[in-house]
Amino acid sequence: MSPSGSGPNYALKFISGKYQGGEFPLKPDKQIVIGRSSELDMVLVEDMVSRKHAKITVGGDARITIEDLGSTNGTFVNGEKIKQARLKEGDRILIGTSILKLVQQGSSTADLDDQLVKQKLEEAAAVQARRGSSMTGKIEEIPLPDLLQLFHTSKKNGVLVIRGEQEGRIYLRQGRVYYAVIDDNHDLGPQKSFNRIITWERGDFELSPEEPREFMVELDTSTEALLMEGLRLLDEMKRLEKDLPSPGANLIIAVPLAPALRDLTPDQLDVLQLVHNYGSLRGVLDHSDKDDVVTAETLIHLLKKDYVRAG
């Protein structure tokens, strides 16, 4: 039964961490104490979880609230460290290395007894242990900007590896992004790589331990500023998509070249040379020293003025 008696049932779904794949049903008029101690309602056995870490209360008025119980490493909701907060469907909670999402669930799952729920969480933990990683998940479940905000607030260290059609790596130091690379192509530079990675909407992620590597160039912008700029560029690229050829389409300089080269700016001539040298949208974007939006806008201008044609 739901907290309101007739509304939906809710559960906490583990979308990353040691118990990924497990669910913990929420029952009306009940408090759930979360922590490492074995006598609690939800037992999370990991070092970053305090003995009594947090408490979730399901009220009869359909209010679901969470309260931090003075934990050492804190409780986070949607990337913000909280003392107490009201939860709504879709909210993401970070406790230790576990990310939980408040979801609706079927009545059959809600009726599971406490012992069976604990057993299913232990089974999920065993599956994750066999995989050899404690912090994995899918970016379909938790978008990368949200995930990075969680890691930033909780000051995580390590390498966030994202695997889809390409492999991206985002390096974190105390939650701050200091480097990024796609498919080990360091020529792209960390800024352009980061801006592309956070636009990815499908793939698996894993937070791996820190790598003993040094980079000649590091990002020195705050994570918040990086995310804001990356999302702005994403919006701009979506606006330009209708005027751009597909990434793999052939690009050629128009022959004969009717418009005059003297009418082009130095930046436009640079992009024209990139078309000649690399012959595709991806090649032009990868080798331009400008960000993808500026380069794409320049290329659209060259296409519209018939300096460049897409085949």
mmCIF file of C-alpha atoms in Angstrom:
data_model
loop_
_atom_site.group_PDB
_atom_site.id
_atom_site.type_symbol
_atom_site.label_atom_id
_atom_site.label_comp_id
_atom_site.label_asym_id
_atom_site.label_seq_id
_atom_site.Cartn_x
_atom_site.Cartn_y
_atom_site.Cartn_z
ATOM 1 C CA MET A 1 0.000 0.000 0.000
ATOM 2 C CA SER A 2 1.217 3.513 -0.728
ATOM 3 C CA PRO A 3 1.788 6.179 1.877
ATOM 4 C CA SER A 4 -1.497 7.870 0.972
ATOM 5 C CA GLY A 5 -3.449 4.609 0.947
ATOM 6 C CA SER A 6 -4.422 4.772 -2.728
ATOM 7 C CA GLY A 7 -1.455 6.301 -4.562
ATOM 8 C CA PRO A 8 1.618 4.594 -5.973
ATOM 9 C CA ASN A 9 4.021 2.392 -4.053
ATOM 10 C CA TYR A 10 7.619 3.571 -3.818
ATOM 11 C CA ALA A 11 10.990 1.913 -3.425
ATOM 12 C CA LEU A 12 14.642 2.876 -3.265
ATOM 13 C CA LYS A 13 16.383 1.384 -6.291
ATOM 14 C CA PHE A 14 20.171 0.980 -6.173
ATOM 15 C CA ILE A 15 21.427 2.316 -9.508
ATOM 16 C CA SER A 16 25.121 2.272 -8.600
ATOM 17 C CA GLY A 17 27.389 0.864 -5.951
ATOM 18 C CA LYS A 18 27.820 -2.387 -4.080
ATOM 19 C CA TYR A 19 24.080 -3.194 -4.136
ATOM 20 C CA GLN A 20 23.334 -2.098 -7.706
ATOM 21 C CA GLY A 21 20.170 -3.732 -9.033
ATOM 22 C CA GLY A 22 18.618 -4.199 -5.590
ATOM 23 C CA GLU A 23 15.413 -2.518 -4.404
ATOM 24 C CA PHE A 24 14.161 -1.626 -0.944
ATOM 25 C CA PRO A 25 10.362 -1.117 -0.728
ATOM 26 C CA LEU A 26 9.070 1.808 1.334
ATOM 27 C CA LYS A 27 6.087 1.125 3.550
ATOM 28 C CA PRO A 28 3.594 3.696 4.892
ATOM 29 C CA ASP A 29 3.964 5.160 8.375
ATOM 30 C CA LYS A 30 7.378 3.614 8.857
ATOM 31 C CA GLN A 31 10.903 4.834 9.464
ATOM 32 C CA ILE A 32 13.864 3.158 7.790
ATOM 33 C CA VAL A 33 17.257 3.597 9.426
ATOM 34 C CA ILE A 34 20.206 3.112 7.058
ATOM 35 C CA GLY A 35 23.742 2.323 8.131
ATOM 36 C CA ARG A 36 26.483 -0.223 8.630
ATOM 37 C CA SER A 37 25.151 -1.680 11.883
ATOM 38 C CA SER A 38 23.614 -5.131 11.432
ATOM 39 C CA GLU A 39 20.465 -4.416 13.482
ATOM 40 C CA LEU A 40 19.250 -1.597 11.199
ATOM 41 C CA ASP A 41 16.497 -1.716 8.572
ATOM 42 C CA MET A 42 18.800 -1.173 5.575
ATOM 43 C CA VAL A 43 22.311 -2.489 6.171
ATOM 44 C CA LEU A 44 25.010 -1.151 3.820
ATOM 45 C CA VAL A 45 28.282 -2.889 4.584
ATOM 46 C CA GLU A 46 30.991 -0.504 3.405
ATOM 47 C CA ASP A 47 33.604 1.727 4.995
ATOM 48 C CA MET A 48 32.134 5.070 3.864
ATOM 49 C CA VAL A 49 28.793 4.340 5.532
ATOM 50 C CA SER A 50 28.466 5.262 9.214
ATOM 51 C CA ARG A 51 27.082 2.860 11.819
ATOM 52 C CA LYS A 52 23.848 4.875 11.777
ATOM 53 C CA HIS A 53 23.990 6.977 8.632
ATOM 54 C CA ALA A 54 20.539 8.246 7.611
ATOM 55 C CA LYS A 55 16.834 7.821 8.266
ATOM 56 C CA ILE A 56 13.949 7.805 5.780
ATOM 57 C CA THR A 57 10.432 8.442 7.040
ATOM 58 C CA VAL A 58 7.296 7.582 5.078
ATOM 59 C CA GLY A 59 4.400 9.614 6.456
ATOM 60 C CA GLY A 60 0.707 8.900 6.200
ATOM 61 C CA ASP A 61 0.317 12.152 4.250
ATOM 62 C CA ALA A 62 2.449 10.743 1.394
ATOM 63 C CA ARG A 63 5.501 12.747 2.509
ATOM 64 C CA ILE A 64 8.789 10.899 2.201
ATOM 65 C CA THR A 65 11.678 12.572 4.004
ATOM 66 C CA ILE A 66 15.328 11.748 4.547
ATOM 67 C CA GLU A 67 17.508 12.877 7.447
ATOM 68 C CA ASP A 68 21.254 12.529 7.924
ATOM 69 C CA LEU A 69 22.081 11.094 11.365
ATOM 70 C CA GLY A 70 25.395 12.883 11.813
ATOM 71 C CA SER A 71 27.249 10.567 9.427
ATOM 72 C CA THR A 72 30.973 11.015 8.841
ATOM 73 C CA ASN A 73 30.801 11.240 5.041
ATOM 74 C CA GLY A 74 27.387 12.855 4.661
ATOM 75 C CA THR A 75 24.131 12.150 2.828
ATOM 76 C CA PHE A 76 23.484 13.746 -0.567
ATOM 77 C CA VAL A 77 20.251 14.302 -2.505
ATOM 78 C CA ASN A 78 20.590 15.295 -6.172
ATOM 79 C CA GLY A 79 24.163 16.391 -5.558
ATOM 80 C CA GLU A 80 23.491 18.515 -2.470
ATOM 81 C CA LYS A 81 24.644 17.587 1.019
ATOM 82 C CA ILE A 82 21.573 17.581 3.266
ATOM 83 C CA LYS A 83 20.651 17.430 6.922
ATOM 84 C CA GLN A 84 16.998 16.831 6.113
ATOM 85 C CA ALA A 85 15.063 16.903 2.834
ATOM 86 C CA ARG A 86 11.758 15.868 1.335
ATOM 87 C CA LEU A 87 12.040 13.258 -1.417
ATOM 88 C CA LYS A 88 10.084 13.058 -4.662
ATOM 89 C CA GLU A 89 10.010 10.444 -7.394
ATOM 90 C CA GLY A 90 13.251 10.394 -9.397
ATOM 91 C CA ASP A 91 15.412 11.912 -6.648
ATOM 92 C CA ARG A 92 18.890 10.387 -6.353
ATOM 93 C CA ILE A 93 20.505 9.756 -2.985
ATOM 94 C CA LEU A 94 24.215 9.151 -2.435
ATOM 95 C CA ILE A 95 25.201 7.220 0.691
ATOM 96 C CA GLY A 96 28.759 5.921 0.773
ATOM 97 C CA THR A 97 29.364 4.586 -2.739
ATOM 98 C CA SER A 98 25.699 3.684 -3.281
ATOM 99 C CA ILE A 99 23.415 5.803 -5.442
ATOM 100 C CA LEU A 100 19.731 5.134 -4.800
ATOM 101 C CA LYS A 101 16.802 6.435 -6.827
ATOM 102 C CA LEU A 102 13.246 6.889 -5.529
ATOM 103 C CA VAL A 103 11.028 4.983 -7.966
ATOM 104 C CA GLN A 104 7.483 3.694 -8.237
ATOM 105 C CA GLN A 105 7.077 -0.046 -7.952
ATOM 106 C CA GLY A 106 4.485 -2.768 -8.310
ATOM 107 C CA SER A 107 2.411 -3.902 -5.350
ATOM 108 C CA SER A 108 3.963 -7.398 -5.442
ATOM 109 C CA THR A 109 7.404 -5.999 -4.647
ATOM 110 C CA ALA A 110 6.006 -3.748 -1.931
ATOM 111 C CA ASP A 111 4.594 -6.767 -0.081
ATOM 112 C CA LEU A 112 7.969 -8.532 0.308
ATOM 113 C CA ASP A 113 8.876 -9.187 3.941
ATOM 114 C CA ASP A 114 11.961 -7.545 5.431
ATOM 115 C CA GLN A 115 14.051 -10.709 5.501
ATOM 116 C CA LEU A 116 13.484 -11.364 1.800
ATOM 117 C CA VAL A 117 14.365 -7.765 0.960
ATOM 118 C CA LYS A 118 17.667 -8.100 2.848
ATOM 119 C CA GLN A 119 18.353 -11.375 1.066
ATOM 120 C CA LYS A 120 17.827 -9.752 -2.342
ATOM 121 C CA LEU A 121 20.197 -6.904 -1.431
ATOM 122 C CA GLU A 122 22.835 -9.450 -0.410
ATOM 123 C CA GLU A 123 22.356 -11.242 -3.737
ATOM 124 C CA ALA A 124 22.822 -7.946 -5.604
ATOM 125 C CA ALA A 125 26.005 -7.285 -3.609
ATOM 126 C CA ALA A 126 27.323 -10.737 -4.513
ATOM 127 C CA VAL A 127 26.763 -10.039 -8.216
ATOM 128 C CA GLN A 128 28.649 -6.741 -7.958
ATOM 129 C CA ALA A 129 31.478 -8.397 -6.028
ATOM 130 C CA ARG A 130 31.952 -10.895 -8.852
ATOM 131 C CA ARG A 131 32.224 -7.978 -11.292
ATOM 132 C CA GLY A 132 35.084 -6.617 -9.207
ATOM 133 C CA SER A 133 33.850 -3.010 -9.056
ATOM 134 C CA SER A 134 31.837 -1.267 -6.360
ATOM 135 C CA MET A 135 30.679 1.817 -8.266
ATOM 136 C CA THR A 136 29.176 1.139 -11.672
ATOM 137 C CA GLY A 137 25.938 1.935 -13.431
ATOM 138 C CA LYS A 138 24.273 3.147 -16.617
ATOM 139 C CA ILE A 139 24.098 6.764 -17.698
ATOM 140 C CA GLU A 140 20.552 6.074 -18.907
ATOM 141 C CA GLU A 141 19.728 5.783 -15.185
ATOM 142 C CA ILE A 142 21.769 8.758 -14.003
ATOM 143 C CA PRO A 143 22.906 11.377 -16.548
ATOM 144 C CA LEU A 144 26.565 12.285 -16.448
ATOM 145 C CA PRO A 145 26.038 15.912 -15.307
ATOM 146 C CA ASP A 146 24.054 14.629 -12.296
ATOM 147 C CA LEU A 147 26.644 11.948 -11.574
ATOM 148 C CA LEU A 148 29.522 14.429 -11.715
ATOM 149 C CA GLN A 149 27.635 16.794 -9.435
ATOM 150 C CA LEU A 150 27.237 13.974 -6.906
ATOM 151 C CA PHE A 151 30.929 13.122 -7.139
ATOM 152 C CA HIS A 152 31.895 16.775 -6.846
ATOM 153 C CA THR A 153 29.845 17.378 -3.703
ATOM 154 C CA SER A 154 31.061 14.175 -2.049
ATOM 155 C CA LYS A 155 34.698 14.882 -3.095
ATOM 156 C CA LYS A 156 35.327 11.578 -4.884
ATOM 157 C CA ASN A 157 38.753 10.621 -6.214
ATOM 158 C CA GLY A 158 39.354 8.362 -9.185
ATOM 159 C CA VAL A 159 38.697 7.973 -12.901
ATOM 160 C CA LEU A 160 35.135 7.938 -14.203
ATOM 161 C CA VAL A 161 35.205 5.595 -17.208
ATOM 162 C CA ILE A 162 32.238 5.733 -19.602
ATOM 163 C CA ARG A 163 31.918 3.011 -22.237
ATOM 164 C CA GLY A 164 29.513 3.260 -25.167
ATOM 165 C CA GLU A 165 30.311 3.707 -28.844
ATOM 166 C CA GLN A 166 33.494 5.358 -27.580
ATOM 167 C CA GLU A 167 35.352 5.269 -24.276
ATOM 168 C CA GLY A 168 35.611 8.442 -22.250
ATOM 169 C CA ARG A 169 37.671 8.968 -19.109
ATOM 170 C CA ILE A 170 37.099 11.835 -16.677
ATOM 171 C CA TYR A 171 39.727 12.281 -13.958
ATOM 172 C CA LEU A 172 38.595 13.452 -10.515
ATOM 173 C CA ARG A 173 40.595 14.856 -7.625
ATOM 174 C CA GLN A 174 38.557 15.581 -4.486
ATOM 175 C CA GLY A 175 35.497 15.743 -6.733
ATOM 176 C CA ARG A 176 37.047 18.277 -9.120
ATOM 177 C CA VAL A 177 37.416 17.381 -12.800
ATOM 178 C CA TYR A 178 41.014 17.959 -13.822
ATOM 179 C CA TYR A 179 41.338 16.004 -17.076
ATOM 180 C CA ALA A 180 39.257 14.204 -19.722
ATOM 181 C CA VAL A 181 40.069 12.123 -22.788
ATOM 182 C CA ILE A 182 38.139 10.143 -25.431
ATOM 183 C CA ASP A 183 39.560 6.884 -26.818
ATOM 184 C CA ASP A 184 42.986 7.886 -25.492
ATOM 185 C CA ASN A 185 43.137 10.656 -28.124
ATOM 186 C CA HIS A 186 44.943 13.351 -26.161
ATOM 187 C CA ASP A 187 45.187 15.595 -29.237
ATOM 188 C CA LEU A 188 41.556 16.616 -28.672
ATOM 189 C CA GLY A 189 42.533 18.288 -25.416
ATOM 190 C CA PRO A 190 40.780 17.874 -22.058
ATOM 191 C CA GLN A 191 38.256 20.706 -22.537
ATOM 192 C CA LYS A 192 36.876 19.502 -25.874
ATOM 193 C CA SER A 193 36.870 15.895 -24.658
ATOM 194 C CA PHE A 194 34.939 16.806 -21.513
ATOM 195 C CA ASN A 195 32.396 18.870 -23.444
ATOM 196 C CA ARG A 196 31.688 15.911 -25.707
ATOM 197 C CA ILE A 197 31.590 13.232 -23.029
ATOM 198 C CA ILE A 198 28.914 14.916 -20.921
ATOM 199 C CA THR A 199 26.568 14.953 -23.933
ATOM 200 C CA TRP A 200 26.551 11.142 -24.065
ATOM 201 C CA GLU A 201 23.182 9.665 -23.141
ATOM 202 C CA ARG A 202 23.858 5.932 -23.344
ATOM 203 C CA GLY A 203 26.588 3.718 -21.930
ATOM 204 C CA ASP A 204 28.012 2.139 -18.794
ATOM 205 C CA PHE A 205 30.029 4.011 -16.205
ATOM 206 C CA GLU A 206 32.540 2.869 -13.612
ATOM 207 C CA LEU A 207 34.433 4.865 -11.011
ATOM 208 C CA SER A 208 37.899 3.310 -10.995
ATOM 209 C CA PRO A 209 40.723 3.997 -8.508
ATOM 210 C CA GLU A 210 43.089 6.871 -9.161
ATOM 211 C CA GLU A 211 45.716 6.320 -11.838
ATOM 212 C CA PRO A 212 49.318 7.396 -11.160
ATOM 213 C CA ARG A 213 49.462 9.646 -14.223
ATOM 214 C CA GLU A 214 50.481 13.235 -14.852
ATOM 215 C CA PHE A 215 49.173 15.389 -17.690
ATOM 216 C CA MET A 216 50.956 18.333 -19.251
ATOM 217 C CA VAL A 217 47.708 20.337 -19.326
ATOM 218 C CA GLU A 218 45.012 20.149 -16.647
ATOM 219 C CA LEU A 219 41.604 21.773 -16.447
ATOM 220 C CA ASP A 220 41.624 24.534 -13.849
ATOM 221 C CA THR A 221 37.947 25.568 -14.098
ATOM 222 C CA SER A 222 35.511 24.593 -11.351
ATOM 223 C CA THR A 223 33.342 21.538 -11.972
ATOM 224 C CA GLU A 224 30.199 23.695 -11.820
ATOM 225 C CA ALA A 225 31.553 26.023 -14.504
ATOM 226 C CA LEU A 226 32.651 23.073 -16.673
ATOM 227 C CA LEU A 227 29.176 21.552 -16.459
ATOM 228 C CA MET A 228 27.426 24.839 -17.242
ATOM 229 C CA GLU A 229 29.626 25.483 -20.271
ATOM 230 C CA GLY A 230 29.329 21.891 -21.485
ATOM 231 C CA LEU A 231 25.536 21.949 -21.269
ATOM 232 C CA ARG A 232 25.417 25.337 -23.036
ATOM 233 C CA LEU A 233 27.479 23.902 -25.893
ATOM 234 C CA LEU A 234 25.181 20.859 -26.008
ATOM 235 C CA ASP A 235 22.135 23.111 -26.461
ATOM 236 C CA GLU A 236 23.924 25.071 -29.177
ATOM 237 C CA MET A 237 24.977 21.935 -31.056
ATOM 238 C CA LYS A 238 21.403 20.621 -30.970
ATOM 239 C CA ARG A 239 20.278 23.928 -32.495
ATOM 240 C CA LEU A 240 22.845 23.551 -35.307
ATOM 241 C CA GLU A 241 22.253 19.849 -36.036
ATOM 242 C CA LYS A 242 19.641 20.448 -38.750
ATOM 243 C CA ASP A 243 22.150 22.415 -40.835
ATOM 244 C CA LEU A 244 25.089 20.029 -40.388
ATOM 245 C CA PRO A 245 25.942 16.950 -42.460
ATOM 246 C CA SER A 246 26.235 13.579 -40.718
ATOM 247 C CA PRO A 247 29.569 13.043 -38.872
ATOM 248 C CA GLY A 248 30.829 10.599 -41.495
ATOM 249 C CA ALA A 249 29.587 12.412 -44.622
ATOM 250 C CA ASN A 250 32.261 13.409 -47.150
ATOM 251 C CA LEU A 251 33.059 17.111 -47.251
ATOM 252 C CA ILE A 252 34.762 18.605 -50.293
ATOM 253 C CA ILE A 253 35.728 22.066 -51.437
ATOM 254 C CA ALA A 254 33.401 23.130 -54.250
ATOM 255 C CA VAL A 255 34.840 22.777 -57.762
ATOM 256 C CA PRO A 256 34.771 25.144 -59.494
ATOM 257 C CA LEU A 257 35.059 27.505 -56.531
ATOM 258 C CA ALA A 258 32.795 30.395 -57.496
ATOM 259 C CA PRO A 259 32.791 32.570 -54.334
ATOM 260 C CA ALA A 260 35.951 34.565 -53.648
ATOM 261 C CA LEU A 261 38.409 33.421 -50.992
ATOM 262 C CA ARG A 262 39.146 37.060 -50.153
ATOM 263 C CA ASP A 263 35.646 37.307 -48.637
ATOM 264 C CA LEU A 264 36.541 34.784 -45.927
ATOM 265 C CA THR A 265 37.959 35.627 -42.503
ATOM 266 C CA PRO A 266 41.144 33.914 -41.274
ATOM 267 C CA ASP A 267 39.062 31.594 -39.037
ATOM 268 C CA GLN A 268 36.849 30.643 -41.982
ATOM 269 C CA LEU A 269 39.915 29.925 -44.099
ATOM 270 C CA ASP A 270 41.242 27.690 -41.326
ATOM 271 C CA VAL A 271 38.048 25.606 -41.399
ATOM 272 C CA LEU A 272 38.179 25.474 -45.204
ATOM 273 C CA GLN A 273 41.686 24.051 -44.931
ATOM 274 C CA LEU A 274 40.460 21.469 -42.404
ATOM 275 C CA VAL A 275 37.783 20.386 -44.899
ATOM 276 C CA HIS A 276 40.490 19.956 -47.538
ATOM 277 C CA ASN A 277 42.770 18.023 -45.152
ATOM 278 C CA TYR A 278 40.261 15.739 -43.378
ATOM 279 C CA GLY A 279 37.103 15.635 -45.507
ATOM 280 C CA SER A 280 34.462 14.946 -42.824
ATOM 281 C CA LEU A 281 32.555 16.747 -40.092
ATOM 282 C CA ARG A 282 34.230 14.620 -37.422
ATOM 283 C CA GLY A 283 37.675 15.287 -38.861
ATOM 284 C CA VAL A 284 37.038 19.033 -38.996
ATOM 285 C CA LEU A 285 35.702 19.186 -35.423
ATOM 286 C CA ASP A 286 38.507 17.000 -34.046
ATOM 287 C CA HIS A 287 41.311 19.049 -35.570
ATOM 288 C CA SER A 288 39.938 22.557 -35.073
ATOM 289 C CA ASP A 289 41.494 24.598 -32.280
ATOM 290 C CA LYS A 290 38.076 26.195 -31.655
ATOM 291 C CA ASP A 291 35.231 24.597 -29.709
ATOM 292 C CA ASP A 292 32.756 22.433 -31.616
ATOM 293 C CA VAL A 293 30.012 25.103 -31.734
ATOM 294 C CA VAL A 294 32.221 27.827 -33.223
ATOM 295 C CA THR A 295 33.672 25.362 -35.752
ATOM 296 C CA ALA A 296 30.227 24.029 -36.685
ATOM 297 C CA GLU A 297 28.844 27.552 -37.196
ATOM 298 C CA THR A 298 31.788 28.372 -39.468
ATOM 299 C CA LEU A 299 31.304 25.180 -41.463
ATOM 300 C CA ILE A 300 27.578 25.911 -41.911
ATOM 301 C CA HIS A 301 28.505 29.326 -43.300
ATOM 302 C CA LEU A 302 30.901 27.702 -45.793
ATOM 303 C CA LEU A 303 28.225 25.208 -46.849
ATOM 304 C CA LYS A 304 25.577 27.875 -47.341
ATOM 305 C CA LYS A 305 27.939 30.082 -49.357
ATOM 306 C CA ASP A 306 28.962 27.070 -51.505
ATOM 307 C CA TYR A 307 32.603 27.026 -50.535
ATOM 308 C CA VAL A 308 32.046 23.490 -49.230
ATOM 309 C CA ARG A 309 29.734 20.694 -50.356
ATOM 310 C CA ALA A 310 28.610 17.546 -48.522
ATOM 311 C CA GLY A 311 28.639 14.299 -50.456
#
